[in-house]
PDB file of C-alpha atoms in Angstrom:
ATOM      1  CA  MET N 288       0.000   0.000   0.000  1.00  0.00           C
ATOM      2  CA  THR N 289       1.274   3.435  -0.843  1.00  0.00           C
ATOM      3  CA  THR N 290       0.296   6.844   0.453  1.00  0.00           C
ATOM      4  CA  PRO N 291      -1.318   9.517  -1.754  1.00  0.00           C
ATOM      5  CA  ARG N 292       1.776  11.678  -1.275  1.00  0.00           C
ATOM      6  CA  ARG N 293       4.058   8.926  -2.553  1.00  0.00           C
ATOM      7  CA  ALA N 294       1.753   8.196  -5.487  1.00  0.00           C
ATOM      8  CA  THR N 295       1.791  11.905  -6.360  1.00  0.00           C
ATOM      9  CA  ARG N 296       5.585  11.973  -6.239  1.00  0.00           C
ATOM     10  CA  LEU N 297       5.753   8.944  -8.527  1.00  0.00           C
ATOM     11  CA  LEU N 298       3.374  10.577 -11.005  1.00  0.00           C
ATOM     12  CA  LEU N 299       5.272  13.873 -11.007  1.00  0.00           C
ATOM     13  CA  THR N 300       8.808  12.467 -11.214  1.00  0.00           C
ATOM     14  CA  HIS N 301      10.320  12.107 -14.678  1.00  0.00           C
ATOM     15  CA  PRO N 302      10.309   8.385 -15.567  1.00  0.00           C
ATOM     16  CA  ASP N 303      14.074   8.454 -16.202  1.00  0.00           C
ATOM     17  CA  HIS N 304      14.642   9.504 -12.578  1.00  0.00           C
ATOM     18  CA  LEU N 305      12.669   6.646 -11.003  1.00  0.00           C
ATOM     19  CA  ARG N 306      14.357   3.560  -9.597  1.00  0.00           C
ATOM     20  CA  THR N 307      13.339   0.150 -10.925  1.00  0.00           C
ATOM     21  CA  LYS N 308      11.253  -0.554  -7.820  1.00  0.00           C
ATOM     22  CA  GLU N 309       9.491   2.807  -8.111  1.00  0.00           C
ATOM     23  CA  THR N 310       8.800   2.250 -11.808  1.00  0.00           C
ATOM     24  CA  ALA N 311       7.228  -1.117 -11.009  1.00  0.00           C
ATOM     25  CA  LEU N 312       5.082   0.482  -8.296  1.00  0.00           C
ATOM     26  CA  LEU N 313       3.971   3.232 -10.701  1.00  0.00           C
ATOM     27  CA  VAL N 314       3.023   0.640 -13.311  1.00  0.00           C
ATOM     28  CA  ALA N 315       1.050  -1.287 -10.679  1.00  0.00           C
ATOM     29  CA  LEU N 316      -0.705   1.887  -9.493  1.00  0.00           C
ATOM     30  CA  THR N 317      -1.655   3.037 -12.966  1.00  0.00           C
ATOM     31  CA  ALA N 318      -2.843  -0.450 -13.922  1.00  0.00           C
ATOM     32  CA  ALA N 319      -5.085  -0.578 -10.832  1.00  0.00           C
ATOM     33  CA  CYS N 320      -7.839   1.464 -12.450  1.00  0.00           C
ATOM     34  CA  PRO N 321      -8.505   3.225 -15.739  1.00  0.00           C
ATOM     35  CA  GLU N 322      -8.763   6.610 -14.000  1.00  0.00           C
ATOM     36  CA  MET N 323      -5.193   6.301 -12.705  1.00  0.00           C
ATOM     37  CA  THR N 324      -3.954   5.350 -16.166  1.00  0.00           C
ATOM     38  CA  LYS N 325      -5.650   8.389 -17.698  1.00  0.00           C
ATOM     39  CA  LEU N 326      -4.445  10.648 -14.850  1.00  0.00           C
ATOM     40  CA  ALA N 327      -0.832   9.520 -15.310  1.00  0.00           C
ATOM     41  CA  GLN N 328      -0.988  10.192 -19.058  1.00  0.00           C
ATOM     42  CA  LEU N 329      -2.587  13.627 -18.607  1.00  0.00           C
ATOM     43  CA  VAL N 330      -0.001  14.624 -15.991  1.00  0.00           C
ATOM     44  CA  ARG N 331       2.849  13.590 -18.311  1.00  0.00           C
ATOM     45  CA  ASP N 332       1.286  15.521 -21.177  1.00  0.00           C
ATOM     46  CA  PHE N 333       0.920  18.642 -19.028  1.00  0.00           C
ATOM     47  CA  VAL N 334       4.519  18.431 -17.831  1.00  0.00           C
ATOM     48  CA  GLU N 335       5.650  18.522 -21.469  1.00  0.00           C
ATOM     49  CA  LEU N 336       3.819  21.850 -21.825  1.00  0.00           C
ATOM     50  CA  LEU N 337       5.881  23.432 -19.040  1.00  0.00           C
ATOM     51  CA  THR N 338       8.907  23.924 -21.276  1.00  0.00           C
ATOM     52  CA  PRO N 339       8.111  27.233 -23.039  1.00  0.00           C
ATOM     53  CA  THR N 340       7.695  26.570 -26.755  1.00  0.00           C
ATOM     54  CA  ALA N 341       5.772  28.260 -29.543  1.00  0.00           C
ATOM     55  CA  GLY N 342       2.519  26.399 -30.119  1.00  0.00           C
ATOM     56  CA  ASN N 343       2.048  25.358 -26.502  1.00  0.00           C
ATOM     57  CA  ASP N 344      -1.101  27.483 -26.320  1.00  0.00           C
ATOM     58  CA  ALA N 345      -2.767  25.274 -28.951  1.00  0.00           C
ATOM     59  CA  ARG N 346      -1.461  22.140 -27.235  1.00  0.00           C
ATOM     60  CA  LEU N 347      -2.908  23.423 -23.942  1.00  0.00           C
ATOM     61  CA  THR N 348      -6.325  23.747 -25.582  1.00  0.00           C
ATOM     62  CA  GLU N 349      -6.047  20.122 -26.746  1.00  0.00           C
ATOM     63  CA  TRP N 350      -4.972  19.078 -23.238  1.00  0.00           C
ATOM     64  CA  VAL N 351      -7.916  20.898 -21.636  1.00  0.00           C
ATOM     65  CA  ASN N 352     -10.303  19.179 -24.052  1.00  0.00           C
ATOM     66  CA  ALA N 353      -8.771  15.800 -23.157  1.00  0.00           C
ATOM     67  CA  VAL N 354      -9.220  16.568 -19.439  1.00  0.00           C
ATOM     68  CA  ARG N 355     -12.850  17.551 -19.970  1.00  0.00           C
ATOM     69  CA  ALA N 356     -13.439  14.238 -21.766  1.00  0.00           C
ATOM     70  CA  ALA N 357     -11.647  12.207 -19.069  1.00  0.00           C
ATOM     71  CA  ASP N 358     -14.160  12.907 -16.282  1.00  0.00           C
ATOM     72  CA  LEU N 359     -11.529  13.583 -13.598  1.00  0.00           C
ATOM     73  CA  PRO N 360     -13.123  16.246 -11.328  1.00  0.00           C
ATOM     74  CA  HIS N 361      -9.932  17.585  -9.728  1.00  0.00           C
ATOM     75  CA  LEU N 362      -8.207  18.056 -13.070  1.00  0.00           C
ATOM     76  CA  GLN N 363     -11.327  19.725 -14.434  1.00  0.00           C
ATOM     77  CA  SER N 364     -11.193  22.125 -11.500  1.00  0.00           C
ATOM     78  CA  PHE N 365      -7.526  22.791 -12.325  1.00  0.00           C
ATOM     79  CA  CYS N 366      -8.516  23.524 -15.932  1.00  0.00           C
ATOM     80  CA  ASN N 367     -11.186  25.951 -14.744  1.00  0.00           C
ATOM     81  CA  GLY N 368      -8.464  27.815 -12.853  1.00  0.00           C
ATOM     82  CA  LEU N 369      -6.259  27.898 -15.953  1.00  0.00           C
ATOM     83  CA  GLU N 370      -9.111  29.318 -18.012  1.00  0.00           C
ATOM     84  CA  LEU N 371      -9.631  32.196 -15.560  1.00  0.00           C
ATOM     85  CA  ASP N 372      -6.454  33.893 -16.803  1.00  0.00           C
ATOM     86  CA  ARG N 373      -5.765  32.111 -20.054  1.00  0.00           C
ATOM     87  CA  ALA N 374      -3.689  34.960 -21.518  1.00  0.00           C
ATOM     88  CA  ALA N 375      -1.181  34.744 -18.647  1.00  0.00           C
ATOM     89  CA  VAL N 376      -1.071  30.945 -18.853  1.00  0.00           C
ATOM     90  CA  ASN N 377      -0.447  31.095 -22.602  1.00  0.00           C
ATOM     91  CA  ALA N 378       2.350  33.615 -22.070  1.00  0.00           C
ATOM     92  CA  GLY N 379       3.933  31.395 -19.424  1.00  0.00           C
ATOM     93  CA  LEU N 380       3.826  28.355 -21.708  1.00  0.00           C
ATOM     94  CA  THR N 381       5.067  30.052 -24.877  1.00  0.00           C
ATOM     95  CA  LEU N 382       7.443  32.865 -23.882  1.00  0.00           C
ATOM     96  CA  PRO N 383      10.974  32.285 -22.557  1.00  0.00           C
ATOM     97  CA  HIS N 384      10.690  35.226 -20.130  1.00  0.00           C
ATOM     98  CA  HIS N 385       9.656  34.798 -16.497  1.00  0.00           C
ATOM     99  CA  ASN N 386       9.622  36.701 -13.226  1.00  0.00           C
ATOM    100  CA  GLY N 387      11.037  33.932 -11.053  1.00  0.00           C
ATOM    101  CA  ARG N 388      13.813  36.037  -9.558  1.00  0.00           C
ATOM    102  CA  THR N 389      11.387  38.799  -8.570  1.00  0.00           C
ATOM    103  CA  GLU N 390       9.020  36.290  -6.982  1.00  0.00           C
ATOM    104  CA  GLY N 391      11.940  34.758  -5.084  1.00  0.00           C
ATOM    105  CA  VAL N 392      12.905  38.154  -3.639  1.00  0.00           C
ATOM    106  CA  ASN N 393       9.284  38.810  -2.656  1.00  0.00           C
ATOM    107  CA  THR N 394       9.020  35.420  -0.958  1.00  0.00           C
ATOM    108  CA  ARG N 395      12.275  35.961   0.939  1.00  0.00           C
ATOM    109  CA  THR N 396      11.189  39.456   2.071  1.00  0.00           C
ATOM    110  CA  LYS N 397       7.835  38.161   3.310  1.00  0.00           C
ATOM    111  CA  LYS N 398       9.556  35.338   5.192  1.00  0.00           C
ATOM    112  CA  ILE N 399      11.870  37.801   6.949  1.00  0.00           C
ATOM    113  CA  MET N 400       8.926  40.062   7.799  1.00  0.00           C
ATOM    114  CA  ARG N 401       7.017  37.118   9.321  1.00  0.00           C
ATOM    115  CA  GLN N 402      10.073  36.132  11.375  1.00  0.00           C
ATOM    116  CA  MET N 403      10.461  39.675  12.704  1.00  0.00           C
ATOM    117  CA  HIS N 404       6.760  40.415  13.277  1.00  0.00           C
ATOM    118  CA  GLY N 405       6.405  42.894  16.123  1.00  0.00           C
ATOM    119  CA  ARG N 406      10.091  42.864  17.072  1.00  0.00           C
ATOM    120  CA  ALA N 407      11.642  45.803  15.295  1.00  0.00           C
ATOM    121  CA  GLY N 408      11.060  48.624  12.875  1.00  0.00           C
ATOM    122  CA  PHE N 409      11.872  49.350   9.298  1.00  0.00           C
ATOM    123  CA  ASP N 410      15.601  49.958   9.910  1.00  0.00           C
ATOM    124  CA  LEU N 411      16.268  46.409  11.103  1.00  0.00           C
ATOM    125  CA  LEU N 412      14.096  44.941   8.337  1.00  0.00           C
ATOM    126  CA  ARG N 413      16.059  46.938   5.739  1.00  0.00           C
ATOM    127  CA  HIS N 414      19.344  45.752   7.270  1.00  0.00           C
ATOM    128  CA  ARG N 415      18.293  42.087   7.182  1.00  0.00           C
ATOM    129  CA  ILE N 416      17.142  42.302   3.574  1.00  0.00           C
ATOM    130  CA  LEU N 417      20.174  44.150   2.232  1.00  0.00           C
ATOM    131  CA  LEU N 418      22.794  42.221   4.224  1.00  0.00           C
ATOM    132  CA  PRO N 419      21.894  38.528   4.014  1.00  0.00           C
TER     133      PRO N 419
END
């Protein structure tokens, strides 16, 4: 028996990076029911979209249609979220530019602010951010 967390890790890990035992477990899990087989295939197809390439927007539309036909409620909910800001999703899947560094700085700043909550003022916060 495997946990949902472990099954998720097996589904999300590139097949080349799985050990023989893990590959066998993944095959057994996906063979257990048709929904798992379809889920595994859809996850692999979506992962291929994450490398920015021209034409990924059309491939995403095909992927969303496949998800809608698969009758997997959680993936359909994920697709609904993608459709809410489709222009941004298309840009993320087709353009080589990203704002990862900016988001990393924001995350680090927020973490420092949470650690210091109520302890000091702006001067100490500025010092901790500028002098890591």
